[in-house]
Amino acid sequence: MPDRDQLKASIAAYLASSLAEGPDDVRFAELALRLHAWQKAHAPVVAALTEGTPASVAEIPAVPVDLFKQLPVGTVGEHEPCVVFRTSGTTAGTRGEHRSRDTDLYDAGALAWLKACEPELPGHVVALLSNPAQVPDSSLSHMVALFPQLALRGEVHWFLRDGVVQAEAARAHLAACTEPVFLCATSFAMADFLDADPQPLPAGSAVMVTGGFKGRRTDLSEDDLWAAIHHRLQPARLITEYGMTELSSQLWGRPGTAYRPPPWLKVIAVDPVTTRPVLPGTPGQLRFYDLCNLDSSLGIETMDEGIVHPDGSVTLFGRLAGAEPRGCSLTVEEAWGLMDDDR
Amino acid sequence: MSVDRVTAWLDHLRAHKADCPTGPLSEEGRDLILGHALDVLTPRALRQIATTPAPDCTAIVVARTSMTAPLEWAAMQLARGGRVLLKHPSGAPGLTTWFASTAAAHGLPLTATDDRQALAAADLLIALSSDDTIDTLRRQWPDTPLLGFGHKFSVAWLTDAREADALAADLAAHDSRGCMSPSVVLTPRSREEILPVLTAALDAAQARWPRGSLQPAEAAALRSRTAMVRVVGEVVEGRDWQLHRVPAARALPATWPRVLQLVTGATEADLQRFIGPRLSVLGIADGALPGLELRPTARRCPLGEMQRPPFPRRHDGVDMVEATAVR
């Protein structure tokens, strides 16, 4: 696909140039409009949601994340070889699929932006996550598997199996470490690990947590978790990540600070009812425009609420207000579960 | 005595609808659902059910945005001489505080609270809520009898275009929120036969009972579903209403505000997919599909009556009078 190859090369070039020289809104918009036009021509879902020809990034349709659970979003054909990342399971068992022909842009972007935000991370990575060799459809595991490349040495040790943190094994592994480590986990895996009473990490270590508790832990707030990490593990750095299976780029932050998107990911907050962009600093529904989403959809509409600050950084509030406004009727998740056997 | 007081209280509600909070509905929408709820609570019906006493204290746990649902249960227990406690979600009293204050003015022991511990005083719990909440209540109050009515859905079978206005009225009530709203409308008719009639009916319903406001997540969920239907079906948009024509396999038993989910050219087999334990109401013309069997938990009624359940009745298969009497 020559068009794709050219686009991919242009985006890769922008990844490099925007990091070296800073973001370029004009170049971003030009690339975004080119990418959207290509996706519109090759992705039926994007085409169905597009009316006319967008003149700006904000006019490009953002595909609601739920559609990734119901339809093949993107340009990859049904039988075409591809990499598939899937969202975690839901109560109804429906998982979203993000399909890409390759992970070249994902990998380049993930490494470059983490390095820019958090230089000199330890190459010895301990992950309270599933090994991607066993769970190849986890985008989070895929990303963490890249991290040793940042230090040009090291490896990842995985301590999650069948959804259960191998806390004792992880604790023993960490207790034997004398060099700094980079400990990576989801919030709920980290909370489970802390329950195992781990020792402080070696000096110079870093900890990354990502995601909320998604109803799995109600006894711990985000602030409580961060405090517990500082108290028990005593890392030199505590890093927070915001990512989604439906995105190919990540946002990084520190506890209590806004998340920083890379220059190739633009975040727009819109009024959830009118869909008009809100003023910077005003809460709204978050839409992401990710140039690394080459094969799927440039624009993604989340169900999350947050603030996009004037510098482009993002403060996340969580799910939009009124998440269950349907009285005694079925939720959409329940409805999917009910009809799933027939689909 | 109690029946007289309840009757006076209900008359007050009828006369002062304008004092009632609208919640997310328009004023016309509020008046519509209050009318539905109050019309069936006649003195005769109340005297009929008042022959058996209620437990001393009945607590009714009300879900967020359930507006008039607790009224019939409260009126029934008050008419039988019992006390009633309406437990609403924190920060979301709905109409419960209005019901309680107006009832108190008529000397009726009806209170509203968001304090879960107040349920300790109940001799009977009625939960109009999610399955999770019902399970929690069962665990928390294992010795208190509990009637739990979890999430349900309703569907309609439309054979005659002349029923379109009645169907639109069913859809307009509660702005389609709630388990008695037709989540999916199946019709054996063709798109060309039925679409013009339905769009006209939806326009007329919107003019008579304008849709109210949307919560942020509700608007986002509606947009998500609309996007989905744009890909797999057809979206017809009016002023504050939408018609989503979808293939039968894509129809979901869920509701979105003022969205009519339509399956044209439907067969009885398509309808059968929805006949199960979660079905609350089937709206269907008298005499249509005579061989169709529903579970005892479902109610069959003509279109236009889906959101107007009779009183008293079997609610989700439960005899509401028998089940709430002193045991």
XYZ file of C-alpha atoms in Angstrom:
670
model
C 0.000 0.000 0.000
C 2.133 2.891 -1.252
C -0.168 5.544 0.274
C 0.187 3.925 3.654
C 3.934 3.652 3.358
C 4.205 7.331 2.486
C 1.937 8.317 5.370
C 3.818 6.118 7.780
C 7.114 7.669 6.715
C 5.708 11.190 7.072
C 4.351 10.435 10.538
C 7.598 8.812 11.621
C 9.437 11.894 10.431
C 7.083 14.108 12.425
C 7.652 11.996 15.532
C 11.361 12.708 15.269
C 11.123 16.346 14.267
C 8.488 17.285 16.825
C 10.604 15.877 19.621
C 13.717 17.620 18.402
C 12.169 20.952 17.431
C 8.894 21.041 19.335
C 5.297 20.589 18.200
C 4.186 22.162 14.947
C 0.415 22.669 14.868
C 0.368 23.345 11.139
C 2.328 20.213 10.321
C 0.197 18.179 12.748
C -3.021 19.389 11.135
C -1.708 18.715 7.653
C -0.727 15.167 8.597
C -3.974 14.587 10.454
C -6.080 15.649 7.483
C -4.019 13.474 5.118
C -4.301 10.506 7.451
C -8.037 11.001 7.884
C -8.573 11.193 4.133
C -6.699 7.914 3.716
C -8.608 6.249 6.553
C -11.902 7.493 5.149
C -11.035 5.806 1.863
C -10.062 2.490 3.467
C -11.975 2.224 6.754
C -15.751 1.736 6.370
C -16.485 2.819 9.945
C -14.539 6.058 9.568
C -16.201 6.670 6.210
C -19.685 6.125 7.643
C -19.062 8.699 10.350
C -17.615 11.352 8.045
C -19.794 14.037 6.557
C -18.043 16.132 3.940
C -14.369 16.994 4.080
C -13.020 18.214 7.405
C -11.090 21.469 7.287
C -9.522 21.200 10.729
C -8.533 18.551 13.247
C -11.576 19.288 15.415
C -13.851 18.521 12.445
C -12.408 15.049 11.960
C -14.881 12.500 13.361
C -13.791 10.778 16.550
C -14.881 7.143 16.701
C -16.513 6.340 20.064
C -14.442 3.741 21.913
C -17.440 1.428 22.288
C -17.412 0.851 18.538
C -14.140 -1.022 18.886
C -16.159 -3.655 20.780
C -18.794 -3.992 18.110
C -17.242 -3.340 14.720
C -13.920 -3.797 12.918
C -12.680 -0.212 13.198
C -9.919 0.675 10.789
C -8.352 -0.108 7.468
C -7.161 -3.661 8.160
C -9.124 -6.270 6.243
C -10.800 -9.114 8.108
C -8.339 -11.767 6.899
C -5.294 -9.545 6.610
C -2.350 -10.392 8.869
C -2.186 -7.902 11.710
C -1.353 -7.240 15.332
C -4.467 -7.235 17.527
C -4.633 -5.564 20.913
C -7.760 -6.200 22.938
C -9.362 -4.305 25.804
C -9.726 -6.063 29.121
C -12.867 -8.142 29.572
C -16.113 -6.573 30.663
C -19.034 -7.997 32.569
C -20.668 -8.842 29.262
C -17.488 -10.419 27.963
C -17.294 -8.063 24.993
C -13.745 -6.894 24.272
C -12.674 -4.099 21.992
C -10.162 -4.856 19.257
C -7.502 -2.508 17.941
C -5.958 -3.907 14.763
C -2.729 -2.657 13.166
C -0.607 -3.982 10.317
C 2.505 -3.438 12.398
C 3.591 -1.735 15.610
C 6.425 0.337 14.156
C 4.872 3.724 14.943
C 3.519 2.463 18.270
C 6.951 1.267 19.337
C 8.833 4.315 18.112
C 6.370 6.699 19.726
C 6.143 4.851 23.023
C 9.880 4.711 23.492
C 10.617 8.227 22.280
C 7.982 9.909 24.417
C 8.752 7.993 27.595
C 12.429 8.789 27.113
C 11.594 12.457 26.631
C 9.390 12.575 29.719
C 11.397 10.278 31.994
C 15.031 10.010 30.900
C 17.415 7.388 32.255
C 14.980 4.815 33.550
C 16.485 1.554 34.825
C 16.716 -1.210 32.249
C 15.834 -3.921 34.744
C 12.062 -3.972 34.421
C 9.786 -5.801 36.833
C 6.224 -5.958 35.553
C 3.172 -6.956 37.560
C 1.661 -7.688 34.194
C 1.081 -10.661 31.931
C 3.978 -11.838 29.824
C 3.192 -10.855 26.227
C 4.417 -14.266 25.145
C 1.365 -15.666 26.944
C -0.977 -12.718 26.391
C 0.023 -11.179 23.063
C -3.123 -9.047 22.807
C -2.270 -6.818 25.776
C -1.072 -3.433 24.533
C 0.198 -2.581 28.012
C 2.400 -5.673 28.160
C 3.586 -4.951 24.638
C 4.619 -1.437 25.660
C 6.391 -2.518 28.835
C 8.269 -5.201 26.905
C 9.894 -2.349 24.956
C 11.236 -0.557 28.023
C 14.634 -2.276 28.363
C 15.483 -0.727 24.995
C 15.494 2.670 26.711
C 18.501 1.658 28.792
C 20.007 -0.283 25.889
C 20.235 -3.306 28.201
C 18.202 -5.295 30.676
C 15.088 -7.419 30.455
C 11.534 -7.639 31.779
C 10.466 -10.048 34.503
C 6.740 -10.741 34.462
C 4.694 -11.414 37.606
C 1.038 -11.728 36.631
C -0.524 -15.012 35.658
C -4.189 -15.634 34.829
C -4.976 -12.182 36.159
C -3.413 -12.849 39.557
C -0.337 -10.995 40.816
C 2.452 -13.418 41.739
C 3.186 -11.276 44.771
C 5.493 -13.615 46.635
C 7.606 -14.326 43.581
C 7.791 -10.625 42.732
C 8.708 -9.754 46.296
C 11.471 -12.358 46.355
C 12.773 -11.196 42.991
C 12.870 -7.565 44.079
C 14.449 -8.409 47.428
C 17.361 -9.981 45.560
C 17.905 -6.922 43.360
C 20.774 -4.607 44.181
C 20.626 -2.384 41.094
C 17.784 0.088 40.421
C 14.640 -1.433 38.931
C 11.695 -0.073 36.974
C 8.552 -1.568 38.528
C 5.489 -1.327 36.249
C 1.914 -2.218 37.194
C -1.722 -1.407 36.864
C -3.232 0.305 39.897
C -5.079 -2.770 41.097
C -2.076 -5.086 40.593
C 0.064 -2.641 42.542
C -2.531 -2.507 45.318
C -2.535 -6.308 45.527
C 1.272 -6.331 45.577
C 1.420 -3.786 48.390
C -0.858 -6.057 50.426
C 2.025 -8.583 50.335
C 4.170 -6.203 52.400
C 7.102 -5.740 49.970
C 10.463 -4.282 50.975
C 11.714 -0.901 49.734
C 13.144 -0.976 46.197
C 16.858 -0.491 45.533
C 18.001 3.129 45.494
C 17.361 4.911 42.191
C 14.360 2.728 41.289
C 11.266 3.964 39.508
C 7.624 2.878 39.718
C 4.991 3.254 37.023
C 1.269 2.839 37.688
C -1.482 3.058 35.152
C -5.249 2.842 35.074
C -7.896 3.079 37.732
C -9.435 0.331 39.799
C -12.406 -0.293 37.440
C -14.537 -1.409 40.355
C -12.023 -4.016 41.517
C -10.901 -2.135 44.616
C -13.117 0.304 46.436
C -11.061 0.518 49.610
C -8.219 2.575 48.158
C -8.147 5.955 46.461
C -5.548 7.014 43.913
C -3.954 9.288 46.532
C -3.884 6.423 49.040
C -2.190 4.185 46.492
C 0.496 6.746 45.678
C 1.135 7.342 49.386
C 1.405 3.607 49.995
C 3.872 3.215 47.114
C 6.056 6.008 48.492
C 5.829 4.618 52.002
C 6.544 0.969 51.244
C 8.617 0.919 48.065
C 10.360 4.281 48.480
C 11.069 4.734 44.758
C 13.192 7.607 43.500
C 10.457 8.288 40.951
C 6.751 7.529 40.783
C 5.361 7.884 37.275
C 1.750 7.763 36.108
C 0.599 6.691 32.686
C -2.650 7.226 30.819
C -3.163 4.956 27.877
C -5.915 3.059 26.147
C -5.980 -0.020 23.983
C -7.625 2.066 21.277
C -4.683 4.503 21.239
C -1.139 3.922 20.015
C 0.360 6.734 22.087
C 0.572 7.332 25.792
C 0.452 10.283 28.174
C 2.853 10.475 31.098
C 2.685 12.328 34.378
C 3.602 12.384 38.012
C 1.145 12.074 40.913
C -0.846 15.253 41.237
C 0.315 16.701 37.919
C -1.367 16.790 34.524
C -0.593 14.112 31.924
C 1.631 15.206 29.038
C 0.633 13.953 25.569
C 3.318 13.601 22.903
C 3.361 16.200 20.100
C 1.779 13.647 17.737
C -1.267 13.204 19.985
C -3.718 16.083 20.255
C -6.350 16.048 22.969
C -9.541 18.069 22.615
C -12.181 18.445 25.322
C -15.702 18.850 23.984
C -19.082 19.571 25.486
C -20.569 16.067 25.731
C -24.005 17.239 24.636
C -23.191 19.704 21.847
C -19.773 18.195 20.941
C -18.382 21.716 20.551
C -14.813 22.124 21.870
C -14.764 23.762 25.293
C -12.324 26.478 26.286
C -8.889 25.380 27.533
C -9.018 24.773 31.248
C -12.704 23.848 31.142
C -13.884 20.278 31.860
C -15.166 18.339 28.890
C -15.389 14.942 27.235
C -11.963 13.915 25.973
C -11.250 13.196 22.316
C -7.852 12.027 21.140
C -6.285 12.514 17.731
C -3.343 10.121 17.537
C -1.169 10.141 14.419
C 0.239 6.750 15.421
C -3.232 5.210 14.970
C -2.305 4.724 11.345
C -4.361 1.623 10.602
C -7.379 2.250 12.834
C -8.884 5.663 13.497
C -7.036 8.914 14.011
C -9.859 10.273 16.184
C -11.102 8.475 19.282
C -13.917 9.652 21.530
C -13.610 8.445 25.115
C -16.231 8.337 27.861
C -13.757 10.166 30.123
C -14.003 13.688 31.458
C -11.007 15.935 31.886
C -9.411 19.296 31.368
C -7.056 20.121 28.526
C -4.798 22.895 29.770
C -3.496 25.696 27.515
C -0.160 23.848 27.173
C -1.965 20.726 25.943
C -1.502 18.706 29.124
C -4.508 16.822 30.475
C -6.040 16.438 33.914
C -8.249 13.380 34.043
C -11.385 13.254 36.198
C -12.648 9.782 35.293
C -15.890 8.739 33.667
C -18.419 11.313 32.517
C -21.100 12.229 35.026
C -24.333 10.291 35.034
C -22.894 7.001 33.868
C -26.008 5.000 34.763
C -28.929 7.255 34.020
C -31.351 4.577 32.856
C -33.508 3.826 35.869
C -34.769 0.269 35.774
C -33.863 -0.531 32.167
C -30.879 -2.594 31.098
C -27.483 -1.002 30.751
C -25.903 -1.398 27.331
C -23.389 -3.807 28.852
C -26.229 -5.914 30.257
C -28.004 -5.807 26.917
C -24.906 -7.012 25.113
C -24.559 -9.811 27.620
C -28.165 -10.813 27.108
C -27.951 -10.935 23.326
C -24.336 -12.084 23.055
C -25.190 -15.697 22.315
C -27.074 -14.620 19.234
C -24.411 -12.316 17.804
C -59.298 6.514 57.148
C -55.956 5.822 55.537
C -57.538 5.431 52.118
C -59.213 8.821 52.492
C -55.942 10.482 53.393
C -54.123 8.816 50.542
C -56.886 9.848 48.162
C -56.612 13.445 49.368
C -52.842 13.333 48.968
C -53.087 11.977 45.429
C -55.680 14.621 44.567
C -53.203 17.201 45.812
C -50.509 15.775 43.531
C -52.925 15.896 40.579
C -53.764 19.507 41.310
C -50.192 20.635 41.880
C -48.205 18.891 39.168
C -46.457 22.177 38.479
C -44.827 22.004 41.931
C -43.222 18.685 41.088
C -39.545 18.743 40.100
C -39.060 17.952 36.438
C -35.761 16.158 36.871
C -34.341 15.542 33.402
C -37.798 15.802 31.774
C -39.584 18.749 30.244
C -42.606 20.111 32.108
C -44.865 18.404 29.605
C -42.944 15.168 30.033
C -43.262 15.387 33.784
C -47.009 15.971 33.539
C -47.323 12.987 31.213
C -45.700 10.506 33.590
C -47.378 11.930 36.672
C -50.685 11.515 34.866
C -49.860 7.909 34.040
C -48.917 7.160 37.633
C -51.897 8.932 39.205
C -54.629 7.880 36.788
C -54.692 4.300 38.018
C -54.561 5.123 41.742
C -58.293 5.591 42.068
C -60.184 5.535 45.387
C -61.847 2.340 44.250
C -58.542 0.622 43.522
C -57.107 1.773 46.840
C -60.135 0.544 48.788
C -59.815 -2.777 46.995
C -56.244 -3.322 48.121
C -56.724 -1.870 51.610
C -58.571 -4.914 52.849
C -55.308 -6.562 53.874
C -52.917 -4.703 56.192
C -49.387 -3.693 55.274
C -46.348 -4.348 57.443
C -45.691 -1.572 59.916
C -42.829 -0.129 57.872
C -42.133 -0.696 54.184
C -38.922 0.717 52.758
C -38.720 1.299 49.017
C -35.241 1.559 47.536
C -35.404 3.729 44.442
C -32.832 3.783 41.635
C -31.321 6.971 40.294
C -33.696 8.632 37.785
C -36.595 6.326 38.688
C -39.181 9.066 39.028
C -42.752 7.914 39.547
C -42.004 4.206 40.029
C -42.282 4.239 43.853
C -45.566 6.144 43.928
C -47.948 3.212 43.468
C -46.082 1.087 46.021
C -46.064 3.918 48.544
C -49.726 4.739 48.011
C -50.672 1.079 48.404
C -48.850 0.601 51.691
C -50.048 3.925 53.098
C -53.632 3.094 52.166
C -53.279 -0.127 54.123
C -52.170 1.780 57.220
C -48.447 1.193 57.000
C -45.519 3.560 57.220
C -43.334 4.028 54.145
C -39.717 5.028 53.805
C -38.351 6.024 50.378
C -34.601 5.424 50.185
C -33.089 7.356 47.274
C -29.467 7.479 46.072
C -27.233 10.043 47.701
C -27.617 13.396 46.001
C -30.396 12.138 43.726
C -33.735 12.387 45.527
C -35.767 12.431 42.329
C -39.394 12.965 43.284
C -39.125 11.212 46.648
C -38.798 14.358 48.744
C -41.747 15.948 46.971
C -43.837 12.849 47.584
C -42.781 12.807 51.240
C -43.404 16.466 51.998
C -46.815 16.509 50.349
C -47.816 13.257 52.035
C -46.742 14.554 55.427
C -48.964 17.583 54.900
C -51.862 15.126 54.642
C -50.885 13.320 57.830
C -49.381 10.348 56.034
C -46.260 8.620 57.439
C -44.133 8.812 54.291
C -40.497 9.866 54.607
C -37.561 10.141 52.188
C -33.913 9.638 52.999
C -30.566 8.766 51.466
C -29.406 7.076 54.679
C -28.962 3.380 54.018
C -28.972 2.628 57.740
C -32.574 3.835 57.915
C -33.489 0.565 56.198
C -32.901 -1.153 59.533
C -36.381 -0.014 60.568
C -38.066 -1.766 57.643
C -40.279 -4.825 57.998
C -40.373 -5.177 54.219
C -37.937 -3.998 51.577
C -38.974 -3.252 48.013
C -36.035 -2.573 45.711
C -36.629 -0.956 42.328
C -32.987 -1.063 41.428
C -30.116 -2.917 39.831
C -29.399 -6.582 40.445
C -26.190 -5.592 42.236
C -28.056 -3.319 44.623
C -30.640 -6.008 45.282
C -27.898 -8.527 46.077
C -26.249 -6.025 48.412
C -29.523 -5.387 50.220
C -30.122 -9.110 50.587
C -26.712 -9.545 52.156
C -27.005 -6.501 54.375
C -30.530 -7.225 55.646
C -30.842 -11.013 55.466
C -33.726 -11.186 57.912
C -35.913 -8.594 56.213
C -38.283 -9.833 53.492
C -37.221 -8.282 50.190
C -39.009 -7.864 46.893
C -36.355 -7.101 44.315
C -37.195 -5.819 40.855
C -33.982 -5.585 38.818
C -33.203 -4.254 35.387
C -35.642 -5.274 32.640
C -36.554 -4.219 29.130
C -39.593 -4.025 26.907
C -40.231 -4.505 23.216
C -43.059 -3.715 20.838
C -44.531 -5.551 17.867
C -46.038 -3.111 15.402
C -48.332 -4.461 12.731
C -50.639 -1.574 11.944
C -49.378 1.866 10.982
C -52.341 3.325 12.864
C -50.619 2.304 16.101
C -47.662 4.614 15.445
C -48.982 7.469 17.583
C -49.571 5.137 20.516
C -46.086 3.746 20.155
C -44.608 7.259 20.061
C -46.444 8.067 23.287
C -44.943 4.985 24.930
C -41.526 6.136 23.798
C -42.054 9.721 24.980
C -42.923 8.761 28.551
C -39.877 9.108 30.804
C -37.975 10.117 27.628
C -37.504 6.381 27.018
C -35.694 5.829 30.292
C -37.049 2.886 32.177
C -37.868 -0.753 31.773
C -41.364 -0.285 30.329
C -40.174 1.856 27.449
C -40.076 0.043 24.108
C -36.365 -0.565 23.600
C -36.850 -2.361 20.289
C -39.786 -2.075 17.917
C -40.179 -4.948 15.486
C -42.511 -4.772 12.546
C -43.232 -7.186 9.709
C -43.857 -4.115 7.543
C -41.319 -2.754 5.104
C -39.219 0.328 5.626
C -41.175 2.207 2.978
C -44.502 1.393 4.597
C -43.609 2.272 8.137
C -40.901 4.934 8.182
C -43.001 7.930 7.058
C -45.712 7.091 9.575
C -43.302 6.659 12.446
C -41.366 9.836 11.743
C -44.613 11.791 11.698
C -45.667 10.202 14.989
C -42.308 10.948 16.604
C -42.496 14.553 15.427
C -45.984 14.904 16.890
C -44.935 13.335 20.203
C -41.954 15.666 20.435
C -44.181 18.670 19.827
C -46.611 17.555 22.525
C -44.093 16.287 25.068
C -40.695 17.842 24.297
C -37.700 15.829 25.329
C -35.930 17.080 28.442
C -32.229 17.386 29.097
C -29.476 14.809 28.688
C -26.786 14.030 31.209
C -23.213 14.154 29.856
C -22.703 10.386 29.840
C -26.145 9.879 28.364
C -25.385 12.235 25.483
C -22.062 10.503 24.870
C -23.676 7.059 24.962
C -26.368 8.210 22.546
C -23.708 9.547 20.172
C -21.827 6.263 20.401
C -24.913 4.234 19.572
C -25.867 6.598 16.765
C -22.387 6.179 15.276
C -22.778 2.420 15.452
C -26.144 2.536 13.673
C -24.781 4.858 10.985
C -22.413 2.016 10.094
C -24.754 -0.967 10.291
C -28.173 0.576 9.674
C -29.941 3.850 9.111
C -30.360 6.898 11.333
C -33.309 9.239 10.880
C -33.018 12.346 13.031
C -35.783 14.672 14.098
C -35.771 17.446 16.637
C -34.587 15.722 19.826
C -35.573 12.250 18.598
C -33.903 9.630 16.501
C -35.060 6.542 14.684
C -32.428 3.819 14.429
C -33.293 1.205 11.823
C -31.089 -1.803 12.449
C -30.853 -5.419 11.298
C -32.534 -7.751 13.779
C -29.195 -9.167 14.914
C -27.983 -5.678 15.845
C -31.022 -4.684 17.894
C -30.202 -4.327 21.576
C -32.665 -4.424 24.479
C -31.341 -1.135 25.825
C -32.789 2.348 25.661
C -31.419 5.726 24.662
C -33.393 8.945 25.192
C -36.116 9.284 22.575
C -34.539 6.698 20.304
C -36.844 4.337 18.473
C -34.841 1.246 17.560
C -36.656 -0.287 14.614
C -36.410 -3.663 12.905
C -38.378 -3.739 9.657
C -39.391 -6.884 7.832
C -39.210 -8.685 11.169
C -40.400 -12.227 11.716
C -41.827 -13.862 14.802
C -38.454 -15.565 15.226
C -36.833 -12.143 15.510
C -39.271 -11.292 18.285
C -38.643 -14.594 20.018
C -35.031 -13.552 20.632
C -36.323 -11.047 23.178
C -38.800 -13.326 24.947
C -36.956 -14.238 28.112
C -36.842 -13.665 31.843
C -35.747 -10.032 31.472
C -38.705 -9.043 29.316
C -40.994 -6.686 31.229
C -43.624 -5.618 28.706
C -44.549 -6.672 25.200
C -46.542 -3.982 23.444
C -48.668 -5.680 20.795
C -52.124 -5.322 19.295
C -54.905 -7.471 20.705
C -55.101 -10.707 18.795
C -51.720 -10.388 17.102
C -49.423 -13.424 17.192
C -51.940 -15.501 19.172
C -49.535 -18.407 19.544
C -46.846 -16.313 21.194
C -46.175 -17.406 24.753
C -44.633 -15.100 27.327
C -43.167 -15.951 30.684
C -45.363 -15.127 33.679
C -42.999 -12.292 34.538
C -43.924 -10.351 31.390
C -46.971 -8.215 30.732
C -48.684 -8.128 27.338
C -50.594 -4.976 26.447
C -51.658 -2.847 23.490
C -49.341 -0.131 22.245
C -49.953 3.087 24.137
C -50.358 1.118 27.364
C -46.772 0.009 27.804
C -45.943 2.825 30.221
C -49.387 2.732 31.835
C -49.463 -0.452 33.873
C -52.730 -1.208 35.650
C -53.025 -1.069 39.420
C -53.002 -3.439 41.157
C -51.300 -6.069 39.005
C -48.647 -8.718 38.872
C -45.442 -6.690 38.626
C -42.718 -8.703 36.905
C -44.826 -11.731 37.778
C -45.230 -10.795 41.441
C -48.704 -10.139 42.855
C -47.983 -6.704 44.276
C -50.874 -6.803 46.774
C -50.307 -10.299 48.058
C -46.541 -9.936 48.243
C -46.658 -6.749 50.291
C -49.278 -7.767 52.864
C -48.454 -8.732 56.439
C -47.085 -12.262 56.413
